[in-house]
PDB file of C-alpha atoms and ligand atoms in Angstrom:
ATOM      1  CA  MET A   1     -12.635 -22.657  15.903  1.00  0.00           C
ATOM      2  CA  PRO A   2     -10.399 -23.612  12.913  1.00  0.00           C
ATOM      3  CA  GLY A   3     -11.168 -21.587   9.792  1.00  0.00           C
ATOM      4  CA  LEU A   4     -11.896 -18.790  12.025  1.00  0.00           C
ATOM      5  CA  LEU A   5      -8.206 -17.997  12.926  1.00  0.00           C
ATOM      6  CA  PRO A   6      -6.247 -16.146  10.773  1.00  0.00           C
ATOM      7  CA  ALA A   7      -3.423 -17.866   9.295  1.00  0.00           C
ATOM      8  CA  ALA A   8       0.150 -17.689  10.635  1.00  0.00           C
ATOM      9  CA  PRO A   9       2.509 -15.259   9.539  1.00  0.00           C
ATOM     10  CA  VAL A  10       4.579 -16.007   6.496  1.00  0.00           C
ATOM     11  CA  ALA A  11       8.077 -14.710   6.254  1.00  0.00           C
ATOM     12  CA  LEU A  12       9.051 -13.139   2.657  1.00  0.00           C
ATOM     13  CA  GLY A  13      12.642 -12.365   3.752  1.00  0.00           C
ATOM     14  CA  PRO A  14      14.627 -11.754   6.674  1.00  0.00           C
ATOM     15  CA  GLU A  15      12.759  -8.732   7.396  1.00  0.00           C
ATOM     16  CA  ALA A  16       9.671  -9.407   5.275  1.00  0.00           C
ATOM     17  CA  TRP A  17       6.077 -10.849   5.953  1.00  0.00           C
ATOM     18  CA  TRP A  18       2.887 -11.383   4.577  1.00  0.00           C
ATOM     19  CA  LEU A  19       0.421 -11.412   8.019  1.00  0.00           C
ATOM     20  CA  PRO A  20      -2.772 -13.015   6.726  1.00  0.00           C
ATOM     21  CA  GLY A  21      -5.483 -12.083   8.091  1.00  0.00           C
ATOM     22  CA  PHE A  22      -3.989  -9.375  10.804  1.00  0.00           C
ATOM     23  CA  ALA A  23      -6.250  -6.414   9.712  1.00  0.00           C
ATOM     24  CA  LEU A  24      -9.595  -8.789   9.378  1.00  0.00           C
ATOM     25  CA  GLY A  25     -11.145  -7.602  12.779  1.00  0.00           C
ATOM     26  CA  ARG A  26     -10.366  -3.754  11.871  1.00  0.00           C
ATOM     27  CA  ALA A  27     -11.610  -3.586   8.693  1.00  0.00           C
ATOM     28  CA  PRO A  28     -14.854  -2.353   8.849  1.00  0.00           C
ATOM     29  CA  ALA A  29     -13.456   0.985  10.983  1.00  0.00           C
ATOM     30  CA  LEU A  30     -10.667   0.911   8.365  1.00  0.00           C
ATOM     31  CA  LEU A  31     -12.913   1.133   5.161  1.00  0.00           C
ATOM     32  CA  ASP A  32     -15.283   3.677   7.271  1.00  0.00           C
ATOM     33  CA  ALA A  33     -11.743   5.613   7.894  1.00  0.00           C
ATOM     34  CA  ILE A  34     -10.992   5.606   4.123  1.00  0.00           C
ATOM     35  CA  ALA A  35     -14.332   6.750   3.271  1.00  0.00           C
ATOM     36  CA  GLY A  36     -13.528   9.697   5.617  1.00  0.00           C
ATOM     37  CA  VAL A  37     -10.819  10.711   4.129  1.00  0.00           C
ATOM     38  CA  LEU A  38     -11.905  10.686   0.550  1.00  0.00           C
ATOM     39  CA  ALA A  39     -14.944  13.288   1.457  1.00  0.00           C
ATOM     40  CA  GLN A  40     -11.850  15.478   2.378  1.00  0.00           C
ATOM     41  CA  ALA A  41      -9.389  14.215  -0.555  1.00  0.00           C
ATOM     42  CA  PRO A  42     -10.971  12.278  -3.241  1.00  0.00           C
ATOM     43  CA  LEU A  43      -9.782   9.986  -5.243  1.00  0.00           C
ATOM     44  CA  ARG A  44      -7.936  10.519  -8.509  1.00  0.00           C
ATOM     45  CA  GLN A  45      -5.943   9.147 -11.314  1.00  0.00           C
ATOM     46  CA  MET A  46      -2.448  10.715 -11.569  1.00  0.00           C
ATOM     47  CA  GLN A  47      -0.217  11.269 -14.237  1.00  0.00           C
ATOM     48  CA  THR A  48       3.403   9.333 -14.352  1.00  0.00           C
ATOM     49  CA  PRO A  49       6.497  11.666 -15.138  1.00  0.00           C
ATOM     50  CA  GLY A  50       6.426  10.237 -18.726  1.00  0.00           C
ATOM     51  CA  GLY A  51       2.889  11.420 -19.094  1.00  0.00           C
ATOM     52  CA  ARG A  52       0.827   8.228 -18.467  1.00  0.00           C
ATOM     53  CA  ARG A  53      -2.581   8.065 -16.637  1.00  0.00           C
ATOM     54  CA  ILE A  54      -2.284   5.772 -13.903  1.00  0.00           C
ATOM     55  CA  GLY A  55      -4.745   2.962 -13.398  1.00  0.00           C
ATOM     56  CA  VAL A  56      -5.049   2.964  -9.892  1.00  0.00           C
ATOM     57  CA  ALA A  57      -7.097   5.473  -8.298  1.00  0.00           C
ATOM     58  CA  MET A  58      -5.213   7.399  -5.101  1.00  0.00           C
ATOM     59  CA  SER A  59      -5.438   9.422  -2.589  1.00  0.00           C
ATOM     60  CA  ASN A  60      -3.678  10.151   0.809  1.00  0.00           C
ATOM     61  CA  CYS A  61      -3.754  10.974   4.497  1.00  0.00           C
ATOM     62  CA  GLY A  62      -0.920  12.248   6.972  1.00  0.00           C
ATOM     63  CA  ALA A  63       1.645  14.660   7.084  1.00  0.00           C
ATOM     64  CA  LEU A  64       2.530  14.122   3.552  1.00  0.00           C
ATOM     65  CA  GLY A  65       0.953  12.243   0.484  1.00  0.00           C
ATOM     66  CA  TRP A  66       2.981  10.778  -2.194  1.00  0.00           C
ATOM     67  CA  THR A  67       1.696  12.251  -6.172  1.00  0.00           C
ATOM     68  CA  SER A  68       3.183  11.534  -9.364  1.00  0.00           C
ATOM     69  CA  SER A  69       2.938  14.019 -11.953  1.00  0.00           C
ATOM     70  CA  ARG A  70       4.712  15.369 -14.977  1.00  0.00           C
ATOM     71  CA  GLU A  71       6.883  16.724 -12.632  1.00  0.00           C
ATOM     72  CA  GLY A  72       7.823  13.678 -10.733  1.00  0.00           C
ATOM     73  CA  TYR A  73       7.350  11.641  -7.547  1.00  0.00           C
ATOM     74  CA  ARG A  74       6.965  13.710  -4.594  1.00  0.00           C
ATOM     75  CA  TYR A  75       5.643  14.043  -1.419  1.00  0.00           C
ATOM     76  CA  THR A  76       3.687  17.064  -0.911  1.00  0.00           C
ATOM     77  CA  ALA A  77       1.852  18.406   2.466  1.00  0.00           C
ATOM     78  CA  CYS A  78      -0.828  19.454   0.625  1.00  0.00           C
ATOM     79  CA  ASP A  79      -3.411  18.253  -1.761  1.00  0.00           C
ATOM     80  CA  PRO A  80      -2.671  19.437  -4.648  1.00  0.00           C
ATOM     81  CA  LEU A  81      -6.402  19.456  -5.886  1.00  0.00           C
ATOM     82  CA  SER A  82      -7.532  21.659  -3.009  1.00  0.00           C
ATOM     83  CA  GLY A  83      -4.520  23.269  -1.917  1.00  0.00           C
ATOM     84  CA  LYS A  84      -5.540  22.279   1.538  1.00  0.00           C
ATOM     85  CA  PRO A  85      -3.244  19.711   4.141  1.00  0.00           C
ATOM     86  CA  TRP A  86      -4.347  16.303   3.549  1.00  0.00           C
ATOM     87  CA  PRO A  87      -6.403  14.506   6.050  1.00  0.00           C
ATOM     88  CA  PRO A  88      -4.947  13.955   9.238  1.00  0.00           C
ATOM     89  CA  LEU A  89      -3.534  10.304   9.926  1.00  0.00           C
ATOM     90  CA  PRO A  90      -6.441   8.473  11.681  1.00  0.00           C
ATOM     91  CA  ALA A  91      -5.263   6.636  15.131  1.00  0.00           C
ATOM     92  CA  LEU A  92      -6.889   3.699  13.818  1.00  0.00           C
ATOM     93  CA  LEU A  93      -4.029   3.462  10.785  1.00  0.00           C
ATOM     94  CA  ARG A  94      -0.952   4.615  12.909  1.00  0.00           C
ATOM     95  CA  ALA A  95      -1.519   1.864  15.480  1.00  0.00           C
ATOM     96  CA  LEU A  96      -2.351  -0.394  12.883  1.00  0.00           C
ATOM     97  CA  ALA A  97       0.969   0.048  11.601  1.00  0.00           C
ATOM     98  CA  ALA A  98       2.512  -0.414  15.189  1.00  0.00           C
ATOM     99  CA  ASP A  99       0.894  -3.195  15.759  1.00  0.00           C
ATOM    100  CA  ALA A 100       1.751  -4.868  12.137  1.00  0.00           C
ATOM    101  CA  ALA A 101       5.682  -3.998  12.323  1.00  0.00           C
ATOM    102  CA  ALA A 102       5.159  -5.425  15.820  1.00  0.00           C
ATOM    103  CA  ALA A 103       4.199  -8.519  14.920  1.00  0.00           C
ATOM    104  CA  ALA A 104       6.600  -8.569  12.440  1.00  0.00           C
ATOM    105  CA  GLY A 105       9.392  -7.919  14.639  1.00  0.00           C
ATOM    106  CA  LEU A 106      10.314  -4.637  13.319  1.00  0.00           C
ATOM    107  CA  PRO A 107      10.256  -1.073  14.914  1.00  0.00           C
ATOM    108  CA  ASP A 108       7.593   0.765  14.736  1.00  0.00           C
ATOM    109  CA  PRO A 109       7.485   2.722  11.451  1.00  0.00           C
ATOM    110  CA  ALA A 110       5.569   5.699  13.051  1.00  0.00           C
ATOM    111  CA  PRO A 111       3.921   6.267   9.671  1.00  0.00           C
ATOM    112  CA  ASP A 112       3.452  10.075   8.901  1.00  0.00           C
ATOM    113  CA  ALA A 113       2.469   8.827   5.069  1.00  0.00           C
ATOM    114  CA  CYS A 114      -1.289   6.971   4.040  1.00  0.00           C
ATOM    115  CA  LEU A 115      -1.193   6.554   0.458  1.00  0.00           C
ATOM    116  CA  ILE A 116      -4.822   5.110  -0.262  1.00  0.00           C
ATOM    117  CA  ASN A 117      -5.062   2.786  -3.966  1.00  0.00           C
ATOM    118  CA  ARG A 118      -8.137   1.671  -5.514  1.00  0.00           C
ATOM    119  CA  TYR A 119      -7.892  -1.128  -7.788  1.00  0.00           C
ATOM    120  CA  LEU A 120     -11.321  -1.567  -9.936  1.00  0.00           C
ATOM    121  CA  PRO A 121     -11.087  -5.099 -11.650  1.00  0.00           C
ATOM    122  CA  GLY A 122      -8.732  -4.933 -14.731  1.00  0.00           C
ATOM    123  CA  VAL A 123      -6.351  -2.795 -12.891  1.00  0.00           C
ATOM    124  CA  GLY A 124      -2.757  -3.652 -11.754  1.00  0.00           C
ATOM    125  CA  MET A 125       0.281  -2.075 -10.437  1.00  0.00           C
ATOM    126  CA  GLY A 126       4.309  -2.565 -12.455  1.00  0.00           C
ATOM    127  CA  LEU A 127       6.820  -3.865 -10.239  1.00  0.00           C
ATOM    128  CA  HIS A 128       8.826  -0.946  -8.794  1.00  0.00           C
ATOM    129  CA  GLN A 129      10.485   0.047  -5.377  1.00  0.00           C
ATOM    130  CA  ASP A 130       9.302   2.529  -2.932  1.00  0.00           C
ATOM    131  CA  ARG A 131      11.588   4.976  -2.876  1.00  0.00           C
ATOM    132  CA  ASP A 132      10.841   8.312  -2.362  1.00  0.00           C
ATOM    133  CA  GLU A 133      10.625   8.445   1.502  1.00  0.00           C
ATOM    134  CA  ARG A 134      13.888   9.659   3.620  1.00  0.00           C
ATOM    135  CA  ASP A 135      14.802   6.881   5.631  1.00  0.00           C
ATOM    136  CA  LEU A 136      15.005   3.562   3.302  1.00  0.00           C
ATOM    137  CA  ARG A 137      15.276   1.270   6.252  1.00  0.00           C
ATOM    138  CA  ALA A 138      11.700   2.313   7.985  1.00  0.00           C
ATOM    139  CA  ALA A 139       9.149  -0.377   7.641  1.00  0.00           C
ATOM    140  CA  ILE A 140       6.197   0.031   5.296  1.00  0.00           C
ATOM    141  CA  VAL A 141       3.190  -1.545   6.513  1.00  0.00           C
ATOM    142  CA  SER A 142       0.932  -2.764   3.557  1.00  0.00           C
ATOM    143  CA  VAL A 143      -3.093  -3.564   4.404  1.00  0.00           C
ATOM    144  CA  SER A 144      -5.317  -4.849   1.447  1.00  0.00           C
ATOM    145  CA  LEU A 145      -9.126  -4.464   1.746  1.00  0.00           C
ATOM    146  CA  GLY A 146     -11.798  -6.017  -0.429  1.00  0.00           C
ATOM    147  CA  LEU A 147     -11.282  -8.145  -3.291  1.00  0.00           C
ATOM    148  CA  PRO A 148      -8.460 -10.335  -3.620  1.00  0.00           C
ATOM    149  CA  ALA A 149      -5.487  -9.744  -5.444  1.00  0.00           C
ATOM    150  CA  VAL A 150      -1.912 -11.186  -6.506  1.00  0.00           C
ATOM    151  CA  PHE A 151       1.056  -9.113  -5.066  1.00  0.00           C
ATOM    152  CA  LEU A 152       4.120  -9.262  -6.738  1.00  0.00           C
ATOM    153  CA  TRP A 153       7.076  -9.878  -5.020  1.00  0.00           C
ATOM    154  CA  GLY A 154      10.335  -9.718  -5.845  1.00  0.00           C
ATOM    155  CA  GLY A 155      14.243  -9.126  -5.019  1.00  0.00           C
ATOM    156  CA  LEU A 156      16.543  -6.419  -4.989  1.00  0.00           C
ATOM    157  CA  ARG A 157      17.079  -6.070  -8.920  1.00  0.00           C
ATOM    158  CA  ARG A 158      14.443  -5.540 -11.421  1.00  0.00           C
ATOM    159  CA  ARG A 159      15.217  -9.011 -13.160  1.00  0.00           C
ATOM    160  CA  ASP A 160      15.238 -11.121  -9.985  1.00  0.00           C
ATOM    161  CA  PRO A 161      12.426 -13.950  -9.927  1.00  0.00           C
ATOM    162  CA  VAL A 162       9.062 -12.830  -8.513  1.00  0.00           C
ATOM    163  CA  GLN A 163       7.073 -14.767  -6.345  1.00  0.00           C
ATOM    164  CA  ALA A 164       3.067 -14.551  -6.522  1.00  0.00           C
ATOM    165  CA  VAL A 165       1.498 -13.813  -3.107  1.00  0.00           C
ATOM    166  CA  PRO A 166      -2.501 -13.922  -2.651  1.00  0.00           C
ATOM    167  CA  LEU A 167      -3.971 -11.212  -0.749  1.00  0.00           C
ATOM    168  CA  ALA A 168      -7.041 -11.634   1.128  1.00  0.00           C
ATOM    169  CA  HIS A 169      -9.383  -9.132   2.323  1.00  0.00           C
ATOM    170  CA  GLY A 170      -7.525  -8.268   5.813  1.00  0.00           C
ATOM    171  CA  ASP A 171      -4.290  -9.386   4.734  1.00  0.00           C
ATOM    172  CA  VAL A 172      -1.253  -7.022   5.864  1.00  0.00           C
ATOM    173  CA  VAL A 173       2.395  -6.796   4.229  1.00  0.00           C
ATOM    174  CA  VAL A 174       5.149  -5.467   6.214  1.00  0.00           C
ATOM    175  CA  TRP A 175       8.788  -5.252   4.863  1.00  0.00           C
ATOM    176  CA  GLY A 176      11.470  -3.034   5.975  1.00  0.00           C
ATOM    177  CA  GLY A 177      15.381  -2.583   6.745  1.00  0.00           C
ATOM    178  CA  VAL A 178      17.456  -5.163   4.300  1.00  0.00           C
ATOM    179  CA  ASP A 179      13.928  -5.930   2.091  1.00  0.00           C
ATOM    180  CA  ARG A 180      12.951  -2.447   2.482  1.00  0.00           C
ATOM    181  CA  LEU A 181      13.772  -1.926  -1.243  1.00  0.00           C
ATOM    182  CA  ARG A 182      12.602  -5.184  -2.525  1.00  0.00           C
ATOM    183  CA  PHE A 183      10.734  -4.600  -5.996  1.00  0.00           C
ATOM    184  CA  HIS A 184       6.709  -5.274  -5.642  1.00  0.00           C
ATOM    185  CA  GLY A 185       3.549  -4.566  -7.452  1.00  0.00           C
ATOM    186  CA  VAL A 186      -0.009  -5.997  -7.985  1.00  0.00           C
ATOM    187  CA  ARG A 187      -1.338  -8.456 -10.869  1.00  0.00           C
ATOM    188  CA  ARG A 188      -4.154  -7.258 -12.889  1.00  0.00           C
ATOM    189  CA  LEU A 189      -7.668  -7.989 -10.616  1.00  0.00           C
ATOM    190  CA  ALA A 190      -9.620 -10.522 -12.219  1.00  0.00           C
ATOM    191  CA  ARG A 191     -12.766  -9.178 -14.236  1.00  0.00           C
ATOM    192  CA  ALA A 192     -14.793 -11.638 -13.169  1.00  0.00           C
ATOM    193  CA  ALA A 193     -17.802 -10.395 -11.228  1.00  0.00           C
ATOM    194  CA  GLN A 194     -17.779 -10.823  -7.472  1.00  0.00           C
ATOM    195  CA  ALA A 195     -20.545  -9.999  -5.308  1.00  0.00           C
ATOM    196  CA  ARG A 196     -19.030  -9.119  -2.378  1.00  0.00           C
ATOM    197  CA  TRP A 197     -16.576  -6.512  -3.040  1.00  0.00           C
ATOM    198  CA  PRO A 198     -16.421  -3.541  -5.762  1.00  0.00           C
ATOM    199  CA  CYS A 199     -12.934  -3.115  -5.817  1.00  0.00           C
ATOM    200  CA  ARG A 200      -9.752  -3.439  -3.793  1.00  0.00           C
ATOM    201  CA  TRP A 201      -8.138  -0.946  -1.761  1.00  0.00           C
ATOM    202  CA  ASN A 202      -4.829  -0.900  -0.254  1.00  0.00           C
ATOM    203  CA  LEU A 203      -3.254   1.481   2.163  1.00  0.00           C
ATOM    204  CA  THR A 204       0.019   1.925   2.295  1.00  0.00           C
ATOM    205  CA  LEU A 205       1.807   3.649   5.970  1.00  0.00           C
ATOM    206  CA  ARG A 206       5.195   4.909   5.116  1.00  0.00           C
ATOM    207  CA  ARG A 207       7.285   7.423   7.262  1.00  0.00           C
ATOM    208  CA  ALA A 208       8.385   9.378   4.432  1.00  0.00           C
ATOM    209  CA  GLY A 209       9.601  12.532   5.921  1.00  0.00           C
TER     210      GLY A 209
HETATM  211  C1  SIN B   1       2.039  -0.157  -3.839  1.00  0.00           C
HETATM  212  O1  SIN B   1       2.907  -0.533  -4.065  1.00  0.00           O
HETATM  213  O2  SIN B   1       2.131   1.090  -3.740  1.00  0.00           O
HETATM  214  C2  SIN B   1       0.586  -0.837  -3.610  1.00  0.00           C
HETATM  215  C3  SIN B   1       0.684  -2.231  -2.988  1.00  0.00           C
HETATM  216  C4  SIN B   1      -0.575  -2.992  -3.353  1.00  0.00           C
HETATM  217  O3  SIN B   1      -1.519  -2.344  -3.881  1.00  0.00           O
HETATM  218  O4  SIN B   1      -0.715  -3.768  -2.170  1.00  0.00           O
HETATM  219 FE1  FE2 B   2       4.902   0.307  -3.645  1.00  0.00          FE
END
């Protein structure tokens, strides 16, 4: 049935792939899993080391969780809000990371960390590299749910040209190996009303430790 099958994978680099619709069939279960995590480790707006409030609201699950504060960027075993370990990584997320990496021809990153990002309309994320992890070649699996957003895909240098990738509900982006340190970000979400979704969710699955 044309139109119902996800589009073919799109190469974003030698070891980077956009997998349109890859997580679509698992989206309801993923949204349930997010709700379960947030009931234990609520969303919060973290501060940058420079003291600015990050627009994206965040939480984590897995053995390690990414945090930002005046003390810097770091992974912690416990949620600083509760002092308790982050909620465990749901098996569904571990399986999705393995399957998406396989679809991209990359080794299973065996993630121990999942950052949950919530974008409201008008919120974006500046260009950055993910470099707080121990292994800077292990694949990152990034899942988009809810409102669409434009993913900004740059090069290995901040000044390199940036490609605009229109991510929809259920899309996955995977990058590892030689592409692992590519700069990336998210354009501010459109403010126009959208009946179907109140926000965009992004799950970033990584091996941190
Ligand atoms: C991130 O780089 O942490 C988030 C990327 C995204 O929201 O798609
Ligand atoms: Fe990132």
